[in-house]
């Protein structure tokens, strides 16, 4: 089972980012196929998010942070902000705001992989521009995401980040 492989990889701090890449691939391959998502991902999403949040509390490595940001960005892109915020906050109330403030925003500029950084910028912009309940529920995060998205966009125009495989 994919969840077994994920857990085995995620158990090692050396391979935790690879475990998240496995989830990225699963989410990417399923795309918008609702029945497949419901069958393969939905039943384990709470457990996966719980594992991710616990690992972030234990210690944030740049690779882990980049992988988590990439996964959240991909989920928001594929499943929508309402679903992702709901799933995250079902694990722990207010966790999305904590992830934005303590993980995403502080590390956004340090994400070296250009595609990951761009995915983060696009997702920040999506949250700010297209999801009105986000602004109402998280006004402080809305402003912070807007500022960071503009900062990253401007920095990228001046000097794009190196392409680094994470």
mmCIF file of C-alpha atoms in Angstrom:
data_model
loop_
_atom_site.group_PDB
_atom_site.id
_atom_site.type_symbol
_atom_site.label_atom_id
_atom_site.label_comp_id
_atom_site.label_asym_id
_atom_site.label_seq_id
_atom_site.Cartn_x
_atom_site.Cartn_y
_atom_site.Cartn_z
ATOM 1 C CA UNK A 1 0.000 0.000 0.000
ATOM 2 C CA UNK A 2 1.118 3.526 -0.726
ATOM 3 C CA UNK A 3 0.484 4.584 2.872
ATOM 4 C CA UNK A 4 2.862 1.853 4.079
ATOM 5 C CA UNK A 5 5.607 3.082 1.758
ATOM 6 C CA UNK A 6 4.934 6.666 2.864
ATOM 7 C CA UNK A 7 5.196 5.709 6.550
ATOM 8 C CA UNK A 8 8.405 3.751 6.008
ATOM 9 C CA UNK A 9 10.057 6.645 4.158
ATOM 10 C CA UNK A 10 8.671 9.261 6.543
ATOM 11 C CA UNK A 11 10.016 7.396 9.581
ATOM 12 C CA UNK A 12 13.520 8.401 8.517
ATOM 13 C CA UNK A 13 14.475 12.062 8.629
ATOM 14 C CA UNK A 14 16.818 11.276 5.731
ATOM 15 C CA UNK A 15 13.889 10.234 3.518
ATOM 16 C CA UNK A 16 10.956 12.276 4.875
ATOM 17 C CA UNK A 17 10.979 14.662 1.915
ATOM 18 C CA UNK A 18 10.850 11.654 -0.427
ATOM 19 C CA UNK A 19 7.765 10.412 1.404
ATOM 20 C CA UNK A 20 6.089 13.753 0.756
ATOM 21 C CA UNK A 21 7.169 13.613 -2.895
ATOM 22 C CA UNK A 22 5.371 10.260 -3.097
ATOM 23 C CA UNK A 23 2.200 11.991 -1.895
ATOM 24 C CA UNK A 24 2.785 14.803 -4.392
ATOM 25 C CA UNK A 25 2.958 12.266 -7.179
ATOM 26 C CA UNK A 26 -0.190 10.527 -5.982
ATOM 27 C CA UNK A 27 -2.132 13.795 -5.798
ATOM 28 C CA UNK A 28 -0.741 14.902 -9.158
ATOM 29 C CA UNK A 29 -1.590 11.624 -10.914
ATOM 30 C CA UNK A 30 -5.099 11.455 -9.522
ATOM 31 C CA UNK A 31 -5.699 15.067 -10.489
ATOM 32 C CA UNK A 32 -9.394 15.822 -10.399
ATOM 33 C CA UNK A 33 -10.631 12.215 -10.490
ATOM 34 C CA UNK A 34 -12.928 12.466 -7.501
ATOM 35 C CA UNK A 35 -13.598 8.739 -7.099
ATOM 36 C CA UNK A 36 -9.892 7.893 -7.059
ATOM 37 C CA UNK A 37 -9.129 10.679 -4.623
ATOM 38 C CA UNK A 38 -11.938 9.528 -2.331
ATOM 39 C CA UNK A 39 -10.660 5.954 -2.494
ATOM 40 C CA UNK A 40 -6.908 6.512 -2.164
ATOM 41 C CA UNK A 41 -6.189 9.810 -0.436
ATOM 42 C CA UNK A 42 -9.227 10.982 1.529
ATOM 43 C CA UNK A 43 -9.205 8.098 4.052
ATOM 44 C CA UNK A 44 -5.603 8.791 5.106
ATOM 45 C CA UNK A 45 -5.431 12.573 4.776
ATOM 46 C CA UNK A 46 -5.967 13.265 8.491
ATOM 47 C CA UNK A 47 -3.300 10.745 9.455
ATOM 48 C CA UNK A 48 -0.840 12.153 6.900
ATOM 49 C CA UNK A 49 -1.398 15.731 8.068
ATOM 50 C CA UNK A 50 -0.978 14.686 11.699
ATOM 51 C CA UNK A 51 2.365 13.037 10.857
ATOM 52 C CA UNK A 52 3.499 16.113 8.920
ATOM 53 C CA UNK A 53 2.606 18.503 11.727
ATOM 54 C CA UNK A 54 4.321 16.351 14.360
ATOM 55 C CA UNK A 55 7.482 16.153 12.272
ATOM 56 C CA UNK A 56 7.486 19.928 11.796
ATOM 57 C CA UNK A 57 7.213 20.356 15.569
ATOM 58 C CA UNK A 58 10.169 17.998 16.164
ATOM 59 C CA UNK A 59 12.463 19.822 13.809
ATOM 60 C CA UNK A 60 12.227 21.672 10.544
ATOM 61 C CA UNK A 61 14.837 20.928 7.936
ATOM 62 C CA UNK A 62 14.909 22.995 4.741
ATOM 63 C CA UNK A 63 14.046 19.914 2.649
ATOM 64 C CA UNK A 64 11.115 18.992 4.884
ATOM 65 C CA UNK A 65 9.760 22.536 4.905
ATOM 66 C CA UNK A 66 10.043 22.808 1.114
ATOM 67 C CA UNK A 67 8.297 19.456 0.696
ATOM 68 C CA UNK A 68 5.445 20.380 3.056
ATOM 69 C CA UNK A 69 4.937 23.768 1.390
ATOM 70 C CA UNK A 70 4.949 22.068 -2.028
ATOM 71 C CA UNK A 71 2.385 19.477 -0.882
ATOM 72 C CA UNK A 72 0.070 22.109 0.609
ATOM 73 C CA UNK A 73 0.382 24.225 -2.532
ATOM 74 C CA UNK A 74 -0.370 21.223 -4.741
ATOM 75 C CA UNK A 75 -3.359 20.214 -2.620
ATOM 76 C CA UNK A 76 -4.769 23.741 -2.732
ATOM 77 C CA UNK A 77 -4.266 23.811 -6.492
ATOM 78 C CA UNK A 78 -5.854 20.370 -7.070
ATOM 79 C CA UNK A 79 -8.488 20.154 -4.330
ATOM 80 C CA UNK A 80 -9.186 23.793 -3.509
ATOM 81 C CA UNK A 81 -8.427 26.021 -0.560
ATOM 82 C CA UNK A 82 -11.652 25.219 1.263
ATOM 83 C CA UNK A 83 -10.878 21.499 1.311
ATOM 84 C CA UNK A 84 -7.254 21.913 2.416
ATOM 85 C CA UNK A 85 -7.986 24.460 5.132
ATOM 86 C CA UNK A 86 -10.842 22.294 6.375
ATOM 87 C CA UNK A 87 -8.702 19.125 6.417
ATOM 88 C CA UNK A 88 -5.849 20.866 8.206
ATOM 89 C CA UNK A 89 -8.052 22.556 10.770
ATOM 90 C CA UNK A 90 -9.895 19.262 11.384
ATOM 91 C CA UNK A 91 -6.591 17.841 12.625
ATOM 92 C CA UNK A 92 -6.006 20.825 14.896
ATOM 93 C CA UNK A 93 -8.024 24.026 15.063
ATOM 94 C CA UNK A 94 -6.048 26.992 13.759
ATOM 95 C CA UNK A 95 -3.179 24.878 12.418
ATOM 96 C CA UNK A 96 -3.340 26.411 8.951
ATOM 97 C CA UNK A 97 -2.610 29.847 10.387
ATOM 98 C CA UNK A 98 0.300 28.440 12.403
ATOM 99 C CA UNK A 99 1.750 26.730 9.331
ATOM 100 C CA UNK A 100 1.487 29.969 7.353
ATOM 101 C CA UNK A 101 3.087 32.066 10.104
ATOM 102 C CA UNK A 102 5.751 29.665 11.371
ATOM 103 C CA UNK A 103 6.628 27.525 8.352
ATOM 104 C CA UNK A 104 5.516 28.924 5.019
ATOM 105 C CA UNK A 105 6.245 32.651 5.302
ATOM 106 C CA UNK A 106 9.594 32.432 7.130
ATOM 107 C CA UNK A 107 10.954 29.821 4.727
ATOM 108 C CA UNK A 108 9.397 30.930 1.429
ATOM 109 C CA UNK A 109 12.477 32.800 0.256
ATOM 110 C CA UNK A 110 14.822 29.972 1.238
ATOM 111 C CA UNK A 111 13.069 27.369 -0.919
ATOM 112 C CA UNK A 112 15.751 26.819 -3.537
ATOM 113 C CA UNK A 113 13.878 24.795 -6.100
ATOM 114 C CA UNK A 114 12.476 27.301 -8.554
ATOM 115 C CA UNK A 115 9.368 25.260 -9.346
ATOM 116 C CA UNK A 116 8.567 24.828 -5.641
ATOM 117 C CA UNK A 117 9.004 28.533 -5.011
ATOM 118 C CA UNK A 118 6.809 29.445 -7.963
ATOM 119 C CA UNK A 119 4.132 26.978 -6.818
ATOM 120 C CA UNK A 120 4.194 28.694 -3.440
ATOM 121 C CA UNK A 121 3.797 32.124 -5.025
ATOM 122 C CA UNK A 122 0.895 30.952 -7.184
ATOM 123 C CA UNK A 123 -0.827 29.359 -4.189
ATOM 124 C CA UNK A 124 -0.322 32.465 -2.042
ATOM 125 C CA UNK A 125 -1.828 34.538 -4.827
ATOM 126 C CA UNK A 126 -4.736 32.106 -5.179
ATOM 127 C CA UNK A 127 -5.491 32.287 -1.456
ATOM 128 C CA UNK A 128 -5.285 36.071 -1.449
ATOM 129 C CA UNK A 129 -7.211 36.731 -4.656
ATOM 130 C CA UNK A 130 -9.660 33.879 -5.159
ATOM 131 C CA UNK A 131 -10.748 32.619 -1.764
ATOM 132 C CA UNK A 132 -12.777 35.245 0.089
ATOM 133 C CA UNK A 133 -13.458 33.105 3.206
ATOM 134 C CA UNK A 134 -9.689 33.035 3.756
ATOM 135 C CA UNK A 135 -9.577 36.807 4.075
ATOM 136 C CA UNK A 136 -12.476 36.811 6.537
ATOM 137 C CA UNK A 137 -11.127 33.940 8.656
ATOM 138 C CA UNK A 138 -7.429 34.870 8.555
ATOM 139 C CA UNK A 139 -7.070 38.627 7.980
ATOM 140 C CA UNK A 140 -3.534 38.798 9.433
ATOM 141 C CA UNK A 141 -2.413 35.862 7.292
ATOM 142 C CA UNK A 142 -4.077 37.356 4.226
ATOM 143 C CA UNK A 143 -1.978 40.524 4.531
ATOM 144 C CA UNK A 144 1.198 38.574 5.293
ATOM 145 C CA UNK A 145 0.682 36.236 2.323
ATOM 146 C CA UNK A 146 0.023 39.166 0.008
ATOM 147 C CA UNK A 147 3.212 40.933 1.140
ATOM 148 C CA UNK A 148 5.308 37.764 0.845
ATOM 149 C CA UNK A 149 3.901 36.886 -2.592
ATOM 150 C CA UNK A 150 4.751 40.375 -3.858
ATOM 151 C CA UNK A 151 8.204 40.241 -2.257
ATOM 152 C CA UNK A 152 8.949 36.850 -3.830
ATOM 153 C CA UNK A 153 7.561 37.860 -7.189
ATOM 154 C CA UNK A 154 9.721 40.990 -7.245
ATOM 155 C CA UNK A 155 12.802 39.065 -6.081
ATOM 156 C CA UNK A 156 12.213 36.445 -8.755
ATOM 157 C CA UNK A 157 12.046 39.118 -11.417
ATOM 158 C CA UNK A 158 15.404 40.492 -10.287
ATOM 159 C CA UNK A 159 17.237 37.181 -9.894
ATOM 160 C CA UNK A 160 15.444 33.859 -10.267
ATOM 161 C CA UNK A 161 16.462 31.225 -7.721
ATOM 162 C CA UNK A 162 18.792 28.442 -8.762
ATOM 163 C CA UNK A 163 17.218 25.276 -10.022
ATOM 164 C CA UNK A 164 18.023 22.779 -7.284
ATOM 165 C CA UNK A 165 16.665 19.261 -7.026
ATOM 166 C CA UNK A 166 15.267 18.739 -3.528
#
